[in-house]
GROMACS .gro file of C-alpha atoms in nm:
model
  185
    1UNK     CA    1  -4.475  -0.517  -2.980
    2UNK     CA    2  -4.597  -0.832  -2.788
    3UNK     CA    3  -4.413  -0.970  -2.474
    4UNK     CA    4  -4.088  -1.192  -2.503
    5UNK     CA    5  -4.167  -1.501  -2.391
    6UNK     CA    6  -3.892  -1.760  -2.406
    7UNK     CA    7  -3.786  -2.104  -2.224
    8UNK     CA    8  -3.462  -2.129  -2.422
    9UNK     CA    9  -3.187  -2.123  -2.200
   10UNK     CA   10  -2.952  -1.948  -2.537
   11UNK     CA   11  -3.167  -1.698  -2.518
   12UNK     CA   12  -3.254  -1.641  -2.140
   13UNK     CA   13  -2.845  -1.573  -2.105
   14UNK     CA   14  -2.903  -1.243  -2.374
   15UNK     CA   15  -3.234  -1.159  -2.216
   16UNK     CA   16  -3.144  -1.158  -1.862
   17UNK     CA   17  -2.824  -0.940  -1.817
   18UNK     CA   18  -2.835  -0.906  -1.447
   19UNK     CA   19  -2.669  -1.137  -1.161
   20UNK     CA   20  -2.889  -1.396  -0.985
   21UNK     CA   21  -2.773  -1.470  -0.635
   22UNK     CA   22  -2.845  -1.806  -0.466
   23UNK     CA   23  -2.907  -1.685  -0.092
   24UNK     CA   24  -2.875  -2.069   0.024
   25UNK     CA   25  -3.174  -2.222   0.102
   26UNK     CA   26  -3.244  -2.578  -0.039
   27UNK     CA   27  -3.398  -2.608  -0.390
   28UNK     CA   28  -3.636  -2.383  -0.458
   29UNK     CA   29  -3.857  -2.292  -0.780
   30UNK     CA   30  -3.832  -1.944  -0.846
   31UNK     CA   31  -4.177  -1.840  -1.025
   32UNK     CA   32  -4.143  -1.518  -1.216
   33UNK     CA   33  -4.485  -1.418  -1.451
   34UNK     CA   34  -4.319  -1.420  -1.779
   35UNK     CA   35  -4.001  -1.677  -1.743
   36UNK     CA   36  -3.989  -2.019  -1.491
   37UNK     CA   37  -3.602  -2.008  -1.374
   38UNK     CA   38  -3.510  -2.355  -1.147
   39UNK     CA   39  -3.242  -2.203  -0.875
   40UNK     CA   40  -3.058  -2.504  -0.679
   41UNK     CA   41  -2.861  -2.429  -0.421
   42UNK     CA   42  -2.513  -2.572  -0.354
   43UNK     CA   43  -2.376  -2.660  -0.051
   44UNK     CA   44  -2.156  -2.413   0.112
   45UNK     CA   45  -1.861  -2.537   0.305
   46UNK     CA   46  -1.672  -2.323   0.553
   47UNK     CA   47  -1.434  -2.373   0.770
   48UNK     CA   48  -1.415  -2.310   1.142
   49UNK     CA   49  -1.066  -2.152   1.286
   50UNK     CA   50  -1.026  -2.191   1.651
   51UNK     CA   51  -1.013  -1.880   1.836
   52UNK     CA   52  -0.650  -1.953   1.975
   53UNK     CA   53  -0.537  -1.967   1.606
   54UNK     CA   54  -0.674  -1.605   1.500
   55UNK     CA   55  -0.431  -1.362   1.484
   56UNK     CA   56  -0.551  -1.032   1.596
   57UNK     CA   57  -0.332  -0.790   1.367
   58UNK     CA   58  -0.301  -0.433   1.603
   59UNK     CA   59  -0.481  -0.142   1.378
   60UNK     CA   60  -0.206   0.059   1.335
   61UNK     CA   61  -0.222   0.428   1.247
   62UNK     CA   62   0.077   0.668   1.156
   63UNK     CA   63   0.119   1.081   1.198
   64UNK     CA   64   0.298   1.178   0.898
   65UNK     CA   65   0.321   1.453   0.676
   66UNK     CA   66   0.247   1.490   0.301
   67UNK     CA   67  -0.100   1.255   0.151
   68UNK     CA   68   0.087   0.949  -0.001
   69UNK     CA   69  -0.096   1.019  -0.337
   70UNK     CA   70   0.199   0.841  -0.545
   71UNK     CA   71   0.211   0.592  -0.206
   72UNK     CA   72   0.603   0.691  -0.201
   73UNK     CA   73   0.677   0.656   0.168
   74UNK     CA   74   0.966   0.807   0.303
   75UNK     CA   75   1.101   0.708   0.662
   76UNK     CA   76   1.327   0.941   0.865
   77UNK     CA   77   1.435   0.863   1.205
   78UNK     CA   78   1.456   1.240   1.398
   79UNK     CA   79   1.471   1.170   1.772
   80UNK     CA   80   1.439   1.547   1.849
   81UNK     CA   81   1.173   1.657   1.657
   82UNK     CA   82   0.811   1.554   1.617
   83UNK     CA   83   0.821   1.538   1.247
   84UNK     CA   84   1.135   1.643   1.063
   85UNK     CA   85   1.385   1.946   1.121
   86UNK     CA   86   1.265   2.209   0.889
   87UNK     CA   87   1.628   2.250   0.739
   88UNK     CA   88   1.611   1.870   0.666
   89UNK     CA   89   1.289   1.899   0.494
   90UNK     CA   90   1.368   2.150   0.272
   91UNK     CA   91   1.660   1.991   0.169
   92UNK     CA   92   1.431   1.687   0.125
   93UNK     CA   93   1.181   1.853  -0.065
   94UNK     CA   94   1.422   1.990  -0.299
   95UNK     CA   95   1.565   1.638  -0.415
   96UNK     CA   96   1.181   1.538  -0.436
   97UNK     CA   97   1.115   1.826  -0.678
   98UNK     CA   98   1.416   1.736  -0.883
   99UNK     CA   99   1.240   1.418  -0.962
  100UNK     CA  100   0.931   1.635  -1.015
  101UNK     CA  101   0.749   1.508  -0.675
  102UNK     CA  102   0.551   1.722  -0.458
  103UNK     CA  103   0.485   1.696  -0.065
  104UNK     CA  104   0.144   1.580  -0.172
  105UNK     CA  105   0.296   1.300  -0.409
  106UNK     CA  106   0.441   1.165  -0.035
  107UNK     CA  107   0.409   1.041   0.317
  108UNK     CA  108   0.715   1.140   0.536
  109UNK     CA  109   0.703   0.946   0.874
  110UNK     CA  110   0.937   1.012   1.174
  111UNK     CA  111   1.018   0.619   1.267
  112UNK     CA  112   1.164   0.818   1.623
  113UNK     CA  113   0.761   0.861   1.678
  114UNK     CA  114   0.716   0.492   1.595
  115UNK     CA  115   0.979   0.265   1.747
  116UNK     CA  116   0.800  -0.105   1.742
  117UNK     CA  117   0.717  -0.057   1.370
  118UNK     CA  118   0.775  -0.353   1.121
  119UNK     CA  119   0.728  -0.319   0.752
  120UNK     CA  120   0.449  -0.501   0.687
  121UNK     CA  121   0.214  -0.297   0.931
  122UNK     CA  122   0.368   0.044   0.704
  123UNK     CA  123   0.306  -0.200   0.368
  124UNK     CA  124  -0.057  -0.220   0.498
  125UNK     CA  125  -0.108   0.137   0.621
  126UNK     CA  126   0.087   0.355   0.324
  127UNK     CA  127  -0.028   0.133   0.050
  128UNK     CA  128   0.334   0.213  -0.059
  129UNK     CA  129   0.488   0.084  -0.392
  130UNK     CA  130   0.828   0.267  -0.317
  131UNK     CA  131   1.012   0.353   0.011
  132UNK     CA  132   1.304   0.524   0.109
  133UNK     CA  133   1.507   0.458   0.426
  134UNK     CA  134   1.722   0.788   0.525
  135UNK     CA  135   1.980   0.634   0.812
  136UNK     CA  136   1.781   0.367   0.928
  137UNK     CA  137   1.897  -0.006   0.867
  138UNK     CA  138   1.668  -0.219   0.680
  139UNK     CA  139   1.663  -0.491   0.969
  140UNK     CA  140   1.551  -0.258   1.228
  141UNK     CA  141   1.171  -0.281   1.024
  142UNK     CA  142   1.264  -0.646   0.920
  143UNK     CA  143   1.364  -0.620   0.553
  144UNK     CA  144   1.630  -0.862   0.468
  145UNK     CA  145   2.017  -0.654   0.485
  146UNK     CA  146   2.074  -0.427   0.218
  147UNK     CA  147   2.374  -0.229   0.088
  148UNK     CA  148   2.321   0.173   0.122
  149UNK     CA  149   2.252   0.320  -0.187
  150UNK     CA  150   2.153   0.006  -0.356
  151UNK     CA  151   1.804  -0.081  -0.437
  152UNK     CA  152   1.618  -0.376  -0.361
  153UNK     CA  153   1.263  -0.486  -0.363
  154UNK     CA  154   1.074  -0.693  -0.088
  155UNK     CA  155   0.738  -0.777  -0.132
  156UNK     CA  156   0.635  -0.559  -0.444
  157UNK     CA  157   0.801  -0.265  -0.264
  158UNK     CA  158   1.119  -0.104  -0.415
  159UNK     CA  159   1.299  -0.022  -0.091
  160UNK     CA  160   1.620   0.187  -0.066
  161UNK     CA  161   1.814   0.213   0.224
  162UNK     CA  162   2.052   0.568   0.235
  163UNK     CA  163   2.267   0.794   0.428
  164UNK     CA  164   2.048   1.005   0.713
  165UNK     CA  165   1.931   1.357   0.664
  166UNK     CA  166   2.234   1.498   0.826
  167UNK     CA  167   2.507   1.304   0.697
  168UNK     CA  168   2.391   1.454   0.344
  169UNK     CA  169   2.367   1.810   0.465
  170UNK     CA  170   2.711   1.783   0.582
  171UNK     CA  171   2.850   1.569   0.324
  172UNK     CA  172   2.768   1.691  -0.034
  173UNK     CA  173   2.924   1.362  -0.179
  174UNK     CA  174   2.694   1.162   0.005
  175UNK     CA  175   2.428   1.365  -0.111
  176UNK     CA  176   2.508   1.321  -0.489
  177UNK     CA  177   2.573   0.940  -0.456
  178UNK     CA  178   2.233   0.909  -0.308
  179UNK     CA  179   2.078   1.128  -0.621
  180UNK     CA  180   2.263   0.925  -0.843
  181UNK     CA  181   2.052   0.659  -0.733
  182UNK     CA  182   1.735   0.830  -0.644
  183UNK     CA  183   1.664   0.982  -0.991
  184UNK     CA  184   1.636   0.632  -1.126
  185UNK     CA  185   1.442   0.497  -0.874
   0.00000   0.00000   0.00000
């Protein structure tokens, strides 16, 4: 079989399946041996932000437990312990696993540890299409008021505020009006 030699653009555009890039400089005539291919740049326009208008966003980085693989974030707020009681997270962990979630399916982060946070910079961090609120009011991380028990969504994120960790381990009806709600959610 002979070479395929063609100047017709048709069939340069079956021919030639990979991407050309234009790096910017001004017209040029790209030779090849078998196929002449005219590349003309066009101008590139960018615009120039004065430094006192950049808006350095803080890298933020969270302890937590679990690895956020279903990015179902889960904030407690436990001012005596690091992470979470351990009678509080096995309680925890056994509403997850009625919904058939894991500690790996999670990220569980002690807000006590993180007192400045706003929900934007956990958005960003947890990648998090779902997050759960136990005792903490929605305003504190600047989510607009919301009722306990009561879903809501803010920003793609279905948020729901509840009852803290130890209201439901002393109050069983708080506990079951929260699963109500949490198996649909």
């Amino acid at each position: 079989m002979g070479k395929l030699i063609t100047h017709n653009a048709n069939a340069l555009r079956f021919l030639m399946t990979e991407d050309l890039y234009d790096l910017g400089d001004a017209d040029q005539t790209v030779i090849s041996p078998t196929i002449p291919i005219e590349v003309k740049s066009e101008p590139v326009i960018s615009e120039v932000i004065p430094e006192s208008k950049i808006e350095e966003a803080p890298n933020v980085s969270f302890n937590y437990l679990g690895e956020n693989n279903r990015y179902f974030l889960i904030v407690v707020d436990d001012q005596t312990h690091r992470d979470l009681n351990s009678a509080h997270r096995e309680m925890l962990m056994k509403i997850m696993a009625a919904k058939k979630l894991e500690l790996r399916d999670l990220a569980i982060l002690n807000l006590a540890q993180y007192p400045d946070s706003h929900f934007n910079q956990l958005k960003d961090f947890f990648s998090c299409n779902k997050l759960v609120l136990f005792g903490i009011d929605p305003q504190k991380l600047g989510l607009p008021v919301m009722g306990a028990n009561q879903p809501g969504k803010h920003l793609d994120v279905k948020v729901l505020a509840t009852f803290g960790l130890e209201e439901m381990a002393i109050n069983t009806d708080k506990k079951r009006e929260f699963w109500n709600v949490m198996k649909d959610f």
